[in-house]
Structures are given as structure tokens and as C-alpha cells.
XYZ file of C-alpha atoms in Angstrom:
684
model
C -159.505 58.745 65.667
C -157.011 61.518 65.712
C -157.932 62.411 69.308
C -157.468 58.829 70.519
C -154.049 58.560 68.797
C -152.843 61.786 70.451
C -153.889 60.541 73.880
C -151.967 57.259 73.462
C -148.814 59.131 72.434
C -148.813 61.177 75.635
C -149.112 58.044 77.747
C -146.159 56.410 75.982
C -143.972 59.515 76.460
C -144.713 59.725 80.180
C -144.018 56.012 80.554
C -140.589 56.340 78.905
C -139.711 59.320 81.132
C -140.637 57.318 84.207
C -138.405 54.400 83.179
C -135.441 56.743 82.520
C -135.833 58.327 85.960
C -135.855 54.934 87.655
C -132.715 53.823 85.779
C -130.940 57.104 86.607
C -131.777 56.711 90.300
C -130.463 53.146 90.303
C -127.224 54.099 88.507
C -126.653 57.066 90.814
C -127.142 54.865 93.857
C -124.664 52.317 92.557
C -122.065 55.001 91.715
C -122.383 56.657 95.119
C -122.202 53.297 96.803
C -119.085 52.384 94.835
C -117.353 55.732 95.393
C -118.015 55.544 99.073
C -116.418 52.095 99.410
C -113.064 52.133 101.272
C -110.168 49.673 101.057
C -109.899 47.648 104.263
C -106.413 47.440 105.769
C -104.677 46.166 108.874
C -102.069 48.421 110.492
C -98.724 47.860 112.185
C -97.147 50.403 114.524
C -93.478 51.371 114.122
C -91.650 50.495 117.338
C -88.143 49.726 118.594
C -86.778 46.226 118.477
C -83.548 44.292 118.167
C -82.161 42.984 114.889
C -79.543 40.295 114.544
C -77.983 40.527 111.092
C -76.541 37.363 109.619
C -74.829 36.022 106.511
C -75.939 32.566 105.414
C -74.344 30.064 103.055
C -73.977 26.343 102.443
C -70.645 24.525 102.407
C -69.038 21.101 102.649
C -67.751 19.509 105.820
C -64.084 18.462 105.773
C -61.767 16.760 108.205
C -59.420 19.144 109.939
C -58.580 22.798 109.560
C -56.225 23.602 106.685
C -54.462 26.830 105.755
C -52.186 27.265 102.754
C -49.728 30.158 102.894
C -48.910 31.208 99.297
C -46.412 33.988 98.515
C -48.272 35.039 95.358
C -45.215 36.832 93.972
C -41.412 36.862 93.907
C -39.584 37.606 97.167
C -36.530 36.462 99.145
C -37.138 34.130 102.121
C -35.400 35.764 105.082
C -36.111 33.140 107.740
C -38.168 29.923 108.044
C -39.039 28.944 111.612
C -40.765 25.611 110.916
C -40.423 22.418 108.941
C -42.744 19.551 108.042
C -44.087 17.806 111.171
C -43.628 20.744 113.557
C -46.516 21.474 115.914
C -47.361 25.164 116.300
C -49.762 27.234 118.340
C -51.998 30.015 117.095
C -49.932 33.198 116.690
C -46.542 31.483 116.272
C -44.236 33.034 113.645
C -43.798 30.722 110.649
C -41.660 32.696 108.182
C -40.448 36.213 107.359
C -39.406 37.699 104.007
C -37.172 40.343 102.494
C -39.484 42.450 100.306
C -36.926 45.073 99.205
C -36.875 43.738 95.605
C -40.654 43.651 95.618
C -40.668 47.250 96.804
C -39.011 48.326 93.550
C -41.566 46.343 91.534
C -44.430 47.989 93.407
C -42.820 51.369 92.780
C -42.472 50.544 89.055
C -46.106 49.500 88.816
C -47.163 52.606 90.719
C -45.189 54.707 88.270
C -46.715 52.814 85.333
C -50.184 53.439 86.753
C -49.427 57.135 87.285
C -48.198 57.453 83.686
C -51.143 55.501 82.324
C -53.613 57.576 84.307
C -51.901 60.778 83.150
C -52.208 59.579 79.548
C -55.880 58.895 80.115
C -56.475 62.355 81.591
C -54.510 63.890 78.710
C -56.603 61.922 76.202
C -59.786 63.230 77.830
C -58.461 66.791 77.613
C -57.341 66.348 74.008
C -60.706 64.831 73.147
C -62.502 67.931 74.420
C -60.064 70.252 72.652
C -60.292 68.247 69.432
C -64.093 68.350 69.557
C -63.972 72.168 69.716
C -61.373 72.332 66.966
C -63.420 69.931 64.857
C -66.420 72.250 65.074
C -64.225 75.170 63.997
C -62.701 73.153 61.146
C -66.171 72.181 59.886
C -67.140 75.865 59.766
C -63.951 76.671 57.866
C -64.631 73.829 55.437
C -68.154 75.104 54.794
C -66.820 78.636 54.257
C -64.061 77.447 51.933
C -66.432 75.229 49.960
C -68.676 78.260 49.446
C -65.681 80.286 48.295
C -64.586 77.482 45.992
C -68.065 77.258 44.508
C -68.002 80.971 43.638
C -64.564 80.621 42.047
C -65.708 77.615 40.057
C -68.777 79.528 38.869
C -66.594 82.453 37.883
C -64.280 80.106 35.978
C -67.232 78.495 34.201
C -68.730 81.894 33.430
C -65.395 82.971 31.990
C -65.325 79.931 29.752
C -68.989 80.417 28.818
C -68.336 84.086 27.935
C -65.392 83.094 25.773
C -67.557 80.566 23.924
C -70.405 83.083 23.473
C -67.985 85.708 22.121
C -66.695 83.291 19.559
C -70.256 82.511 18.432
C -71.136 86.231 18.258
C -68.511 86.773 15.575
C -70.348 84.407 13.215
C -74.011 85.154 14.100
C -76.015 88.361 14.157
C -78.264 87.338 17.053
C -76.975 86.398 20.523
C -79.253 84.690 23.038
C -78.263 84.928 26.684
C -78.997 81.807 28.755
C -78.410 80.971 32.394
C -76.021 78.096 32.907
C -77.213 75.454 35.377
C -74.671 73.794 37.658
C -74.768 70.233 38.867
C -72.767 68.135 41.313
C -71.751 68.661 44.913
C -73.282 67.080 47.988
C -76.897 67.263 46.830
C -76.600 67.323 43.075
C -77.497 71.011 42.890
C -74.051 72.540 42.772
C -73.340 72.548 46.532
C -70.036 70.733 46.423
C -66.394 70.918 45.414
C -66.727 69.906 41.791
C -69.853 71.686 40.484
C -69.777 71.642 36.667
C -72.072 73.181 34.080
C -74.480 70.753 32.459
C -77.657 70.969 30.418
C -80.924 69.968 32.106
C -80.695 66.219 32.502
C -82.648 63.409 34.086
C -79.637 62.020 35.840
C -78.734 58.354 35.569
C -75.951 57.890 38.120
C -73.561 54.978 37.790
C -73.327 52.324 40.481
C -69.578 52.768 40.731
C -68.349 55.226 43.354
C -65.084 57.178 43.194
C -63.006 58.602 46.049
C -62.095 62.310 45.720
C -58.841 63.755 47.104
C -60.538 67.131 47.670
C -63.520 65.700 49.517
C -63.824 63.428 52.551
C -66.031 60.996 50.676
C -66.842 59.496 47.299
C -69.050 60.400 44.363
C -71.169 58.872 41.590
C -71.185 60.159 37.996
C -74.228 60.707 35.792
C -73.912 58.470 32.718
C -75.573 61.089 30.544
C -74.059 64.445 31.477
C -71.158 63.605 33.799
C -72.562 65.477 36.813
C -71.289 64.302 40.201
C -73.160 63.618 43.425
C -71.093 63.337 46.616
C -71.521 61.136 49.696
C -69.559 60.776 52.937
C -67.440 57.667 53.424
C -69.066 54.993 55.576
C -66.228 53.248 57.394
C -66.764 49.747 58.711
C -65.034 48.112 61.662
C -61.291 48.464 62.152
C -59.260 45.874 60.232
C -55.621 44.836 59.816
C -53.688 44.399 56.602
C -53.306 40.726 55.875
C -49.739 40.747 54.606
C -46.602 42.789 54.203
C -45.103 45.393 56.501
C -48.363 47.354 56.513
C -49.697 44.703 58.866
C -46.927 45.572 61.321
C -47.338 49.329 61.043
C -51.009 49.989 60.350
C -54.611 48.986 60.693
C -57.189 50.501 58.404
C -60.821 51.465 57.967
C -62.482 50.547 54.702
C -65.447 52.453 53.221
C -68.330 50.000 52.902
C -69.605 51.763 49.765
C -66.592 52.568 47.594
C -63.768 50.539 49.137
C -61.642 53.602 49.981
C -59.025 52.674 52.580
C -58.067 55.049 55.365
C -54.796 54.103 57.050
C -54.157 54.590 60.748
C -50.872 53.857 62.501
C -51.062 51.309 65.329
C -51.455 52.797 68.812
C -48.924 50.760 70.816
C -48.384 51.403 74.546
C -44.874 52.323 75.631
C -42.645 49.789 77.347
C -40.610 46.668 76.726
C -41.582 43.237 75.520
C -44.500 42.330 73.295
C -47.247 44.949 73.200
C -50.502 45.065 71.247
C -52.266 47.884 69.438
C -54.944 49.443 71.643
C -57.318 49.746 68.693
C -57.028 46.510 66.684
C -54.960 44.206 68.918
C -52.092 43.674 66.458
C -48.921 42.551 68.247
C -45.887 44.800 67.898
C -43.273 42.873 65.909
C -39.564 43.195 66.559
C -37.930 45.797 64.394
C -41.053 47.957 64.135
C -39.971 51.356 62.814
C -42.207 53.959 64.451
C -40.504 56.841 62.620
C -41.041 55.159 59.260
C -44.677 54.487 60.086
C -45.182 58.108 61.127
C -43.683 59.362 57.856
C -45.863 57.100 55.726
C -49.032 58.009 57.618
C -48.269 61.744 57.466
C -47.634 61.543 53.733
C -50.904 59.657 53.266
C -52.885 62.260 55.189
C -51.188 65.154 53.349
C -51.547 63.663 49.869
C -54.649 65.799 49.105
C -52.537 68.930 49.782
C -49.803 67.695 47.438
C -52.318 66.755 44.710
C -53.881 70.218 44.873
C -50.494 71.925 44.678
C -49.669 69.973 41.531
C -52.655 71.605 39.834
C -50.681 74.850 39.776
C -48.346 73.426 37.189
C -44.679 72.513 36.968
C -43.613 75.562 39.010
C -45.225 74.077 42.144
C -43.217 70.823 42.047
C -40.568 72.359 44.301
C -43.232 73.162 46.930
C -44.360 69.515 46.993
C -40.734 68.311 47.198
C -40.083 70.768 50.048
C -43.086 69.625 52.094
C -42.357 65.927 51.539
C -38.739 66.367 52.650
C -39.898 68.303 55.735
C -42.160 65.373 56.682
C -39.164 63.036 56.692
C -36.870 65.457 58.529
C -39.385 66.537 61.191
C -40.629 62.986 61.905
C -37.512 62.386 64.036
C -38.444 65.131 66.500
C -42.256 65.361 66.149
C -44.070 63.808 69.103
C -46.907 62.382 66.995
C -48.435 62.252 63.520
C -50.955 64.887 64.615
C -48.190 67.443 65.206
C -46.400 66.458 61.985
C -49.395 66.865 59.660
C -50.529 70.098 61.306
C -47.044 71.570 60.922
C -46.853 70.769 57.209
C -50.374 72.170 56.714
C -49.383 75.408 58.483
C -46.237 75.664 56.345
C -48.231 75.103 53.108
C -50.936 77.616 54.068
C -48.384 80.283 55.033
C -46.361 79.826 51.837
C -49.476 80.098 49.640
C -50.649 83.177 51.510
C -47.274 84.899 51.081
C -47.104 84.087 47.359
C -50.717 85.179 46.742
C -49.860 88.466 48.519
C -47.016 89.090 46.049
C -44.221 88.297 48.528
C -41.610 86.202 46.682
C -38.684 86.878 49.031
C -37.206 83.633 50.438
C -36.115 85.453 53.611
C -39.569 86.963 54.233
C -41.430 83.727 53.432
C -39.139 81.734 55.761
C -39.630 84.336 58.515
C -43.437 84.219 58.132
C -43.436 80.416 58.190
C -41.199 80.351 61.285
C -43.491 82.757 63.147
C -46.604 80.742 62.219
C -45.063 77.466 63.429
C -43.762 79.104 66.641
C -47.233 80.495 67.379
C -48.767 77.046 66.868
C -46.204 75.522 69.276
C -46.972 78.135 71.950
C -50.706 77.496 71.554
C -50.138 73.761 72.086
C -51.386 72.858 68.593
C -48.155 71.036 67.721
C -45.414 69.436 69.831
C -41.750 68.672 69.131
C -39.033 67.110 71.266
C -36.888 70.159 70.417
C -39.145 73.023 69.282
C -36.264 75.407 68.561
C -34.555 72.895 66.301
C -37.831 72.223 64.474
C -38.435 75.908 63.693
C -34.836 76.418 62.564
C -35.021 73.315 60.350
C -38.207 74.590 58.706
C -36.859 78.109 58.139
C -33.628 76.765 56.614
C -35.538 74.483 54.249
C -37.886 77.289 53.157
C -34.976 79.678 52.471
C -33.323 77.149 50.163
C -36.162 77.365 47.619
C -36.167 79.815 44.676
C -39.527 81.366 45.539
C -39.181 84.137 42.957
C -39.181 81.646 40.098
C -42.009 79.644 41.677
C -44.041 82.753 42.373
C -43.702 83.944 38.797
C -44.819 80.587 37.442
C -47.796 80.424 39.792
C -48.791 84.043 39.161
C -48.916 83.329 35.425
C -51.315 80.426 36.051
C -54.838 81.136 34.807
C -56.487 79.380 37.758
C -54.288 80.515 40.640
C -57.217 81.596 42.873
C -59.123 78.392 42.217
C -56.087 76.202 42.896
C -55.308 78.121 46.094
C -58.850 77.539 47.384
C -58.561 73.825 46.536
C -55.262 73.644 48.434
C -56.834 75.326 51.437
C -59.792 72.927 51.354
C -57.531 69.880 51.070
C -55.500 71.110 54.043
C -58.682 71.588 56.070
C -59.802 68.040 55.302
C -56.404 66.723 56.390
C -56.782 68.604 59.692
C -60.343 67.344 60.059
C -59.112 63.766 59.744
C -56.597 64.301 62.553
C -59.102 66.016 64.838
C -61.694 63.309 64.180
C -59.269 60.633 65.366
C -58.274 62.651 68.445
C -61.917 63.360 69.341
C -62.870 59.692 68.986
C -64.247 58.024 72.117
C -62.389 54.801 71.239
C -59.041 56.484 71.929
C -60.180 57.693 75.355
C -61.757 54.327 76.232
C -58.551 52.491 75.357
C -56.559 54.806 77.637
C -59.147 54.350 80.395
C -58.922 50.549 80.214
C -55.138 50.677 80.272
C -55.228 52.941 83.352
C -57.678 50.609 85.124
C -55.494 47.569 84.361
C -52.386 49.384 85.563
C -54.143 50.348 88.795
C -55.288 46.775 89.375
C -51.770 45.420 88.786
C -50.325 47.936 91.238
C -52.909 47.265 93.965
C -52.677 43.459 93.679
C -48.884 43.445 93.799
C -48.857 45.916 96.677
C -51.290 43.709 98.646
C -49.036 40.674 98.087
C -45.986 42.697 99.156
C -47.730 43.947 102.321
C -48.779 40.398 103.231
C -45.203 39.129 102.933
C -43.793 42.163 104.742
C -45.840 41.253 107.840
C -44.564 37.677 107.714
C -46.611 34.497 108.134
C -48.116 33.570 111.476
C -50.154 30.528 112.493
C -53.860 31.365 112.348
C -54.689 28.334 114.510
C -52.929 25.533 116.382
C -51.886 22.564 114.275
C -49.129 20.741 112.383
C -47.021 21.899 109.405
C -47.728 19.353 106.624
C -45.882 20.967 103.665
C -42.977 23.394 103.375
C -41.348 24.213 100.022
C -39.523 27.405 100.997
C -36.049 27.686 102.471
C -33.980 30.432 104.002
C -32.269 32.562 101.350
C -34.387 31.084 98.554
C -36.703 32.869 96.137
C -40.450 32.419 96.098
C -42.534 32.467 92.925
C -46.110 33.418 92.149
C -46.931 29.687 91.917
C -45.067 28.496 95.059
C -47.043 26.416 97.560
C -45.292 27.975 100.535
C -46.495 26.412 103.805
C -49.499 24.283 104.742
C -50.867 24.246 108.311
C -53.458 21.603 109.334
C -55.359 20.539 112.448
C -56.895 17.109 111.789
C -58.832 17.023 115.067
C -61.145 19.779 113.929
C -64.214 19.697 111.669
C -64.442 22.560 109.171
C -67.195 23.830 106.881
C -65.848 25.709 103.845
C -68.230 28.265 102.353
C -67.964 30.948 99.660
C -68.720 34.609 100.417
C -70.001 36.950 97.722
C -68.561 40.430 97.169
C -71.339 42.086 99.226
C -71.021 39.663 102.181
C -67.246 39.302 102.405
C -66.815 42.770 103.932
C -69.332 41.969 106.682
C -67.632 38.784 107.889
C -64.548 38.925 110.136
C -62.348 36.252 111.664
C -63.537 35.263 115.142
C -67.250 35.897 114.479
C -69.716 33.412 115.941
C -71.512 31.039 113.617
C -74.191 28.358 113.740
C -73.691 25.169 111.725
C -76.838 23.211 110.848
C -76.897 19.613 109.579
C -79.642 17.026 109.233
C -78.804 15.903 112.764
C -78.824 19.175 114.640
C -77.145 22.506 115.337
C -73.554 23.171 116.355
C -71.698 26.264 117.469
C -68.787 27.439 115.363
C -66.406 30.309 114.736
C -64.973 31.929 111.583
C -61.368 30.701 111.419
C -60.036 32.199 108.173
C -61.005 34.265 105.148
C -58.999 34.014 101.914
C -57.325 37.262 100.776
C -58.485 36.870 97.156
C -61.510 35.559 95.288
C -61.429 32.188 93.526
C -63.469 30.487 90.852
C -63.056 33.052 88.075
C -60.946 33.587 84.979
C -57.498 35.133 85.188
C -57.056 38.712 83.998
C -54.548 38.477 81.147
C -54.541 42.303 80.906
C -52.272 42.336 83.963
C -49.465 40.660 82.047
C -49.553 43.444 79.421
C -49.372 46.064 82.136
C -46.654 44.137 83.921
C -44.515 44.128 80.810
C -44.527 47.932 80.939
C -42.702 47.720 84.258
C -40.620 44.676 83.340
C -42.630 42.296 85.573
C -44.139 39.014 84.380
C -46.761 36.624 85.782
C -49.052 39.273 87.260
C -52.200 37.544 86.054
C -51.588 34.722 88.542
C -52.011 37.170 91.411
C -55.728 37.757 91.055
C -58.976 36.162 89.912
C -62.442 37.527 89.356
C -64.963 34.813 90.149
C -67.519 33.175 92.386
C -66.396 34.384 95.777
C -63.979 34.385 98.696
C -63.278 31.146 100.555
C -64.230 31.218 104.246
C -63.564 28.421 106.768
C -65.797 27.924 109.822
C -64.523 25.636 112.601
C -67.180 23.519 114.371
C -67.002 23.601 118.181
C -67.324 20.203 119.908
C -68.021 18.090 116.785
C -69.477 14.588 117.261
C -70.099 11.538 115.086
C -73.044 13.261 113.406
C -70.735 15.819 111.725
C -69.952 13.606 108.736
C -67.101 14.524 106.395
C -68.249 15.090 102.804
C -71.812 16.145 103.659
C -73.128 19.672 103.249
C -73.984 21.944 106.154
C -75.789 25.284 106.400
C -73.778 28.067 108.033
C -75.208 31.218 109.566
C -72.689 33.860 110.698
C -73.783 36.640 113.044
C -72.332 39.838 111.570
C -74.025 42.383 113.851
C -76.586 42.933 116.592
C -78.624 46.141 116.718
C -80.700 46.863 119.828
C -83.539 49.354 120.346
C -83.677 50.521 116.715
C -86.880 51.544 114.853
C -88.120 48.476 113.006
C -90.935 47.391 110.715
C -91.944 43.834 109.784
C -90.564 42.597 106.492
C -94.088 41.966 105.127
C -94.902 45.704 105.415
C -92.101 46.631 102.991
C -92.662 47.232 99.272
C -89.435 46.808 97.262
C -89.330 48.535 93.886
C -86.628 49.450 91.392
C -86.782 53.095 92.444
C -86.474 52.350 96.185
C -88.100 50.916 99.324
C -91.636 51.987 100.333
C -94.364 51.583 102.942
C -97.966 52.856 103.045
C -98.182 55.424 105.873
C -101.554 55.891 107.596
C -103.037 59.363 108.316
C -105.647 58.938 111.100
C -107.150 62.421 110.620
C -107.900 61.974 106.917
C -108.276 58.179 107.145
C -105.915 57.734 104.200
C -102.726 55.855 103.476
C -99.906 57.279 101.309
C -97.042 55.477 99.583
C -93.906 56.709 101.395
C -90.233 56.142 100.519
C -87.978 55.026 103.381
C -84.294 54.275 103.974
C -83.472 50.949 105.606
C -80.441 49.740 107.515
C -79.806 46.352 109.092
C -82.076 43.472 108.120
C -83.035 40.107 109.514
C -85.381 37.350 108.400
C -88.324 39.181 109.981
C -87.533 42.901 110.257
C -85.967 45.959 108.616
C -84.205 48.737 110.514
C -85.611 52.174 109.577
C -82.997 54.888 108.987
C -85.339 57.601 107.696
C -88.862 58.165 106.385
C -90.723 56.907 109.479
C -90.886 57.727 113.188
C -91.622 55.577 116.195
C -95.411 55.431 116.662
C -96.256 55.828 112.970
C -98.786 53.359 111.620
C -98.297 51.592 108.306
C -100.267 49.032 106.296
C -99.305 45.610 107.647
C -99.464 43.729 104.342
C -99.889 46.125 101.397
C -101.371 44.757 98.185
C -99.533 44.858 94.864
C -102.513 46.153 92.854
C -103.218 49.503 94.516
C -104.278 51.876 91.741
C -103.300 55.071 93.556
C -100.429 56.183 95.790
C -102.850 57.836 98.244
C -106.409 56.719 98.984
C -109.102 56.374 101.663
C -109.039 53.241 103.842
C -111.088 51.491 106.460
C -108.968 50.139 109.321
C -109.734 46.612 110.402
C -110.013 45.991 114.135
C -110.453 42.805 116.130
C -114.249 43.318 115.958
C -114.330 43.779 112.168
C -111.969 40.999 111.247
């Protein structure tokens, strides 16, 4: 039985092997058959052809040809050659204007644009400089915080040693322990206010407190009093709701602790009503920029003053000196930035001189004067009269009894610690200034103002140039309205003159911004209605676009140059009005109906062309599939096109005459290059 069983097993094994071989052969055949299959394509050959480029649109048929001549701005009418009812021929002079007053307005707007653009370029430069300075300030802050931490540890160690000594006098055994420090940015002592505390499972309060020595807020542990610091998170810019602060400032409010950071409004220069570039607050009459600058400078320097007060009563004169300098220098400082930096430099120099043992008023004043002068030369601070500023500072410094102050400060137990806190507070004040200067919002506001000023200048200049040439009849017809007179003044809303030819039939269409530059007066056109085709010609193209909303920004810019009503000079909207006159109209050109207009904008003869169906348009560019007869492959190839028609594209680059391309490429090709089988008449 065993022999029979073994024999059957061999037969089964050989049978299975045979089946596997058959399946493998079948699969291999299918794979080879599939891999050998080629995509069938039909080819087109690149050749020369002619392309007629057109612009098409649909408009409404009206009776007669009508042209309104609008001045668009204020000018003096020098001479009017027509009146209502006069018949004129194409090219006849209708009116001329004296644009000398408009010349001065254009010059003012050009000057306003130049100043605005210069301010924008300066803001870009200051932004880059502030970004570098901000990086340097952050390094200094980190270094000073480290120094302050060491001083605080030394102070705590001193206190701890004093306590241990007192205990040693009453006990025979002294146990030395390592004091742990808590607080700072991460709760492990890396901050400005690290304090000793026993090991504690912290339970921080929900309330958050702002810290004058730190650009943020902190929470306090309910158990041990340790502090953990966080940066302020300012929300969107806001305005004060009442009082004079609304006129002078907007503010940023910390979303977490409610701390309010003031910022003086950034009003553009000029006359009339202006609005803050940041928050949009209107500048009220009687706004005191000097007063606002003083208040903002004092706000930003308050951390410096608070730190100085920690040195005791002897430092009160230093605070009084710096506060009085803020008020005195605000009259000649160019901005708050320069004012706060100057006071910070003065405070730093004074503290350095005192800490070095120099209590001479003459020497301290001389050192302060040199430091401020160096900062002016380096462009860090700017004054209307730099010499007067330095002299004012030196005189104020000399008037203080530094010997008495120095003695009082020197006797202070925590002089080094207080000095480091002063330095850190000053650095944070500088950081605040640099952060504002480096802000993209400041640069963007200047950029928008420059763009608006440029637009106002260009629009007014175009209106001036149009009037300087005078008005001429663009076609033969009759004057139907005339509301200008010799010696009179036009306005931006004046009707001017209206010229009409009631015998004509006109189709009014709208040209988009990409088509308007292609169409010129006098170009041939074809007008199509339900009843047939008619020849036509482009009679007029409006100088400005219509159908959009007026740009109110122009009025703000105009106020800078003392010009009002600029927003009426331009619109941004649907398109430019174009009138096409129908040649030889008949009764089938019915007024009020729509008609299709096709304007021939260019004819290109003997240029390399490909059919439109051979083109593949993608976001990255325009492509065709180029055939390689030697390898029997097609490859996706990028091309540059020129003129277009309903059936063809002109080829600028990427293909040569005689090249073959896929006639109608599919949209689901899996590869950019692959084998193909070319269809012929026999294989179709």
C-alpha cells in the first residue's frame, strides 16, 4: 500500500507543475502582448499659414453716432468754436482750453507722488535696518537677562547666607542645602524675576499680570509665589472709544492679560482731513502732534523710570531729568523713535558713568553729549536741529548734582542689580520701537499711499493732456449740447459738448483690459445680426473705463496737494466703451436689438501655425506632442504662441516648419514620452 501511495503522489506533483507552467506561459504572453501595444495617433505637420486676429463682443444697436466731450477736471475755456445746432465735419476744432492752472495741479500731484514714493522707499530701508537692529537687541536682551539672573542668584545667596549665619549662632550643626530657583520664562529660573522657593507642585493662578521689566505678563503660583512668564499676544488694532486718546492714539490689547500698548496715529502730511494709515481714525482739528509724541515717549520709557526708582530717593532727580528732556526735545525730534532712543542713550550713559565712579557733572555731560552725537552721525536718531539738541541735553545734565546722587546710589545695597534692571528695561523700550519700525504694516501703508498718489498724478495728467490738445470732431454731425463758454471754468462733472450724427447706426460694445490695447480707431469690423452681416468701422474708444466703483483713495491723495474731486476722474470696472459705426445700414438694423461685432486687429501672413485642436493648454504653459520618426515616439513639448484665430495658433518658438505633432492629443496620457503607432489612410 505504501508503494501505491508514493506513486500517486509523484503523479499529482507533476500535474501541478504542468499547470503552473501553462499559466506562466499564458501570463507571459499577455504581458508581452500588452507591453508591445502602441498608442495610435494621427499627425499634423507644422506649416506656414495666415492668421487673422480678431476681437469679438456683443453690443446694442442705437440710432446715430454720439460723442460726449467731458473736461474731467477744472480748466479755463479759452475759445469755443461751436454752439448747439452747428453742423461740423470730422476734424473740425470744437474748443480749446487754458491748462496753465492745471499744470500747477499736475506739478503738485507729481511732487506729492515723489514725496510719497520717497517715504515708501525710506520705510523699506528703515524696515531692513530695524530688522537687523531687532536681532541685535534680542541678543543684548538675552545677554542682559543672563547677567540679571546671576545677580539675582548672588543676591539670594547673600540673603540665604545671612539667614544661615544667624541660625548657626543658635545651633551646633549646620546643614548646607542647595536653593532651587523658580520663575522666568519656563518656570525654571530663566527669567527676570527668579525667586527662591521650596520644591512645589505649582498651582498657577488664572490671573495674569503685566511686568514693566518684561515684554509680557506672568502668572503666580498660589502656593509658593513663583512666577511663569509669557509673551503678550496682541489682537487687532483698535481705537480708544472716548476722550482725547481717541484723537491721538490707537492701541493694541493683549488678548490674555488685557495689557494695552499705545501707538500714536500715523497721519499723512498735508492739509484737510486725513486718516491714520493704521486704524483709519480721522485727524481732528486741533490735534497736538507734539503732545501726542511726549505722551507716547513717556509711555514707552516708563519701564526705565520704574527701574531707576528702585535705586531709592537719590535717583528721583534722574527720573525728573529724563522726563523733562522728553518734553523739551519733543519740539525738535523728528519722531517718537528718535526721542525714546535719545533718552535711553542718555540714561545708559549716565548709569555707566556713575557705576564707573565718575560723579563730575562736567564729565557726565560731556560723555552724554558725545554718545548722542555719535548716535546722530550713525543715523540712529534724528533732530530738526541736531546741534541744539546736543547742547540742550548737555546743559540739562550739567544742572544736576551728580555727586550727591552718586553717593546715594553707591550706598545702595542692590546697585548692580538695579543697574542691570535699568539696562534691561531700556533694551525692551528699544525693542518696542524697532518692532514697530520693522513691521510690514508700516511699509504696506506707505506702498498703498505711493500707489494712490501715482494714480492721482497719472489720471490728472491724462486729463490735462487731453484738454491741452483741444477738442476736435471725431466724425461729421451736429452739436446737440454745449454747456461751456469762453472764459468760463470747467468742472470734473461738466457735460462739455455733445456731437451726434442721427443718420448713422452704431453698435456700442465694451472692451476688456486685455482687448482695449489691440483695438484702434479706424479698424474694420463686421457687424452680425439675425438678418445678416454688415461692414463697419471703429469710430471711437472712450479714454477711461466705466462700470466700476470710484476710487475714494484719490480724494485723500488730492487733499495732500490741495486738490479735491479726484475720485471722479477715474473708475475701475467692466471695460472701455467702444462705438462701431455700421456702413450702409438698412431697415434690418433695428435700434434696441443686440448685434455681434468682430473687429480685425491684425493679419499675419506666412507664419508657422498649428491647428488649435493640437494645442494642450495647462497652468504651467502651452504644449504639443512632438513626433520623433526615428524612435517612433511622441514627447510633450512646451511652445510659445503668438497671434491666434478661431482655428490656428502662431508658433513663436518650440517648433519648426515640417515638424509633426499629434493632431488631437488625449487628456489621459500617462507619460510625457511614449511609443506610438501612426495612423495612415489605410489604417484608419
